[in-house]
Short mmCIF file of C-alpha atoms in Angstrom, two decimals:
data_model
loop_
_atom_site.label_atom_id
_atom_site.label_comp_id
_atom_site.label_asym_id
_atom_site.label_seq_id
_atom_site.Cartn_x
_atom_site.Cartn_y
_atom_site.Cartn_z
CA MET E 143 -5.34 6.98 -16.68
CA ALA E 144 -7.20 7.50 -13.46
CA GLN E 145 -7.41 10.89 -11.76
CA VAL E 146 -7.24 11.76 -8.03
CA THR E 147 -6.68 15.09 -6.39
CA LEU E 148 -4.05 16.62 -4.11
CA LYS E 149 -5.49 19.43 -2.06
CA GLY E 150 -8.16 19.69 -4.64
CA ASN E 151 -5.83 19.86 -7.65
CA PRO E 152 -6.15 17.12 -10.24
CA VAL E 153 -3.41 14.57 -10.43
CA GLN E 154 -3.10 11.82 -13.12
CA VAL E 155 -2.39 8.26 -12.01
CA GLU E 156 -1.00 5.67 -14.43
CA GLY E 157 -1.97 2.06 -14.53
CA GLU E 158 -5.07 0.11 -13.67
CA LEU E 159 -6.14 -0.52 -10.06
CA PRO E 160 -6.90 -4.23 -9.62
CA GLN E 161 -10.57 -4.86 -9.57
CA VAL E 162 -12.51 -7.09 -7.09
CA GLY E 163 -12.46 -10.66 -8.33
CA ALA E 164 -9.32 -10.29 -10.46
CA LYS E 165 -6.09 -12.08 -9.81
CA ALA E 166 -3.47 -9.75 -8.30
CA HIS E 167 -0.35 -8.92 -10.39
CA ASP E 168 2.81 -10.43 -8.93
CA PHE E 169 5.29 -7.87 -7.71
CA THR E 170 8.91 -7.56 -6.63
CA LEU E 171 9.37 -5.02 -3.85
CA THR E 172 12.24 -4.33 -1.43
CA ALA E 173 11.96 -5.45 2.14
CA GLY E 174 13.73 -3.81 5.11
CA ASP E 175 16.74 -6.05 4.78
CA LEU E 176 17.04 -5.09 1.07
CA SER E 177 15.94 -8.54 -0.12
CA ASP E 178 13.23 -9.00 -2.69
CA ALA E 179 9.66 -9.64 -1.56
CA THR E 180 6.98 -11.02 -3.94
CA LEU E 181 3.46 -12.27 -3.54
CA ALA E 182 5.01 -15.71 -3.05
CA THR E 183 6.82 -14.39 0.03
CA PHE E 184 3.39 -14.17 1.72
CA ALA E 185 1.93 -17.30 0.10
CA GLY E 186 -1.16 -18.73 1.85
CA LYS E 187 -1.82 -15.51 3.77
CA ARG E 188 -4.46 -12.91 3.11
CA LYS E 189 -2.88 -9.54 2.33
CA VAL E 190 -3.78 -5.95 2.98
CA LEU E 191 -1.80 -3.71 0.61
CA ASN E 192 -1.69 -0.30 2.28
CA ILE E 193 -0.24 1.85 -0.48
CA PHE E 194 0.74 5.54 0.03
CA PRO E 195 3.16 8.25 -1.09
CA SER E 196 5.56 8.45 1.91
CA VAL E 197 5.64 7.67 5.66
CA ASP E 198 7.00 11.19 6.16
CA THR E 199 3.56 12.71 5.63
CA PRO E 200 0.90 12.94 8.30
CA THR E 201 -1.87 10.97 6.54
CA CYS E 202 0.42 8.26 5.41
CA ALA E 203 1.84 7.90 8.92
CA THR E 204 -1.70 7.71 10.28
CA SER E 205 -2.66 4.88 7.90
CA VAL E 206 0.34 2.90 8.90
CA ARG E 207 -0.46 3.32 12.58
CA LYS E 208 -4.11 2.46 12.17
CA PHE E 209 -3.48 -0.68 10.14
CA ASN E 210 -0.75 -1.69 12.60
CA ALA E 211 -3.41 -1.39 15.47
CA GLN E 212 -5.73 -3.76 13.54
CA ALA E 213 -3.21 -6.22 12.18
CA ASN E 214 -3.07 -8.59 15.16
CA ALA E 215 -6.87 -9.01 15.11
CA LEU E 216 -6.74 -10.29 11.48
CA ASN E 217 -6.78 -14.07 11.08
CA ASN E 218 -4.16 -15.45 8.70
CA ALA E 219 -3.40 -12.01 7.27
CA VAL E 220 -0.45 -9.68 6.81
CA VAL E 221 -0.60 -5.93 6.35
CA LEU E 222 2.02 -4.72 3.72
CA CYS E 223 2.73 -0.99 3.87
CA ILE E 224 4.07 -0.01 0.44
CA SER E 225 5.62 3.25 -0.63
CA THR E 226 8.57 4.51 -2.59
CA ASP E 227 10.38 5.51 0.60
CA LEU E 228 13.75 3.89 1.07
CA PRO E 229 13.66 0.84 3.31
CA PHE E 230 15.89 2.74 5.77
CA ALA E 231 13.28 5.49 6.10
CA GLN E 232 10.45 2.94 6.53
CA ALA E 233 12.45 1.12 9.28
CA ARG E 234 13.26 4.43 11.04
CA PHE E 235 9.59 5.37 11.08
CA CYS E 236 8.25 2.01 12.28
CA GLY E 237 11.07 1.75 14.82
CA ALA E 238 10.42 5.14 16.25
CA GLU E 239 6.75 4.49 16.39
CA GLY E 240 6.99 0.93 17.78
CA LEU E 241 5.02 -0.49 14.89
CA GLU E 242 5.75 -4.23 14.68
CA ASN E 243 2.50 -5.64 13.20
CA VAL E 244 2.98 -4.39 9.70
CA LYS E 245 5.52 -5.24 7.04
CA SER E 246 7.09 -2.29 5.13
CA LEU E 247 7.94 -2.77 1.47
CA SER E 248 9.53 -0.24 -0.95
CA ASP E 249 9.08 0.35 -4.69
CA PHE E 250 12.14 2.41 -4.93
CA ARG E 251 14.03 0.17 -7.41
CA ASP E 252 11.57 0.41 -10.27
CA SER E 253 7.99 1.54 -10.90
CA ASP E 254 6.54 -1.81 -12.07
CA PHE E 255 4.50 -2.23 -8.92
CA ALA E 256 3.09 1.29 -9.02
CA VAL E 257 1.98 1.04 -12.69
CA ASP E 258 0.76 -2.59 -12.33
CA TYR E 259 -1.39 -1.63 -9.37
CA GLY E 260 -2.60 1.70 -10.89
CA VAL E 261 -1.08 3.96 -8.27
CA SER E 262 1.82 5.63 -10.23
CA ILE E 263 1.45 9.38 -9.84
CA ALA E 264 2.22 10.77 -13.34
CA ASP E 265 2.22 14.53 -12.72
CA GLY E 266 2.16 17.21 -10.10
CA PRO E 267 4.41 17.71 -7.10
CA LEU E 268 4.22 14.00 -6.06
CA LYS E 269 5.14 12.68 -9.53
CA GLY E 270 7.04 9.39 -9.18
CA LEU E 271 5.44 8.45 -5.83
CA THR E 272 2.49 6.21 -5.35
CA ALA E 273 -1.06 7.38 -4.89
CA ARG E 274 -3.05 6.37 -1.77
CA ALA E 275 -4.88 3.02 -2.18
CA VAL E 276 -5.78 -0.09 -0.42
CA VAL E 277 -6.02 -3.46 -2.08
CA VAL E 278 -7.00 -6.58 -0.06
CA LEU E 279 -6.18 -10.05 -1.41
CA ASP E 280 -7.36 -13.50 -0.22
CA GLU E 281 -4.85 -16.36 0.36
CA ASN E 282 -4.93 -17.18 -3.40
CA ASP E 283 -4.18 -13.60 -4.36
CA THR E 284 -7.63 -12.80 -5.63
CA VAL E 285 -8.73 -9.15 -5.06
CA LEU E 286 -11.40 -8.89 -2.41
CA HIS E 287 -11.35 -5.15 -2.01
CA SER E 288 -9.86 -2.27 -4.04
CA GLU E 289 -9.90 1.47 -3.28
CA LEU E 290 -8.00 4.32 -4.91
CA VAL E 291 -8.47 7.19 -2.51
CA ALA E 292 -9.88 10.15 -4.46
CA GLU E 293 -8.02 12.86 -2.44
CA ILE E 294 -4.41 11.92 -1.61
CA GLY E 295 -4.55 13.80 1.62
CA GLN E 296 -7.50 11.74 2.94
CA GLU E 297 -7.34 8.45 4.75
CA PRO E 298 -8.62 5.27 3.12
CA ASN E 299 -11.86 3.54 4.24
CA TYR E 300 -10.32 1.19 6.83
CA GLU E 301 -13.62 -0.40 7.79
CA ALA E 302 -14.46 -1.38 4.20
CA ALA E 303 -11.00 -2.83 3.66
CA LEU E 304 -10.96 -4.88 6.87
CA ALA E 305 -14.62 -5.97 6.58
CA VAL E 306 -13.79 -8.34 3.68
CA LEU E 307 -11.42 -10.24 5.96
CA LYS E 308 -14.03 -11.01 8.66
#
């Protein structure tokens, strides 16, 4: 089990964050239209997995906005914003913010994604949500970059994540 912090307090995180060079685990997440989305849904594209607890928190909202601003400049890539928020909440947030360059996906139906990607918060006030992380995959689903953010309230290293796609 990994450990991160929330406002300086230790939080246990279940699973193993994918490491650079590894093949990414397949997943089934829920898209905005309630259909299933898997890695195959985005076959042939490079993928930025922006993983966070909830769009209804300031840092999470900021990460979605910042990745949205960068998404159009990425060649053959898609930014997937993944949380346990219901697809309706994700759509409301992105619609209100005018965010059209990212794809929101939800892990609300089961926790396989969260455990498989090493982001399942196991204790504390956010238990059951996903920790903040960024995983970047190439078009063959090999991990190019992997970051589990040490403090849930802090933003990820955008520059490092996007640099592997240049």
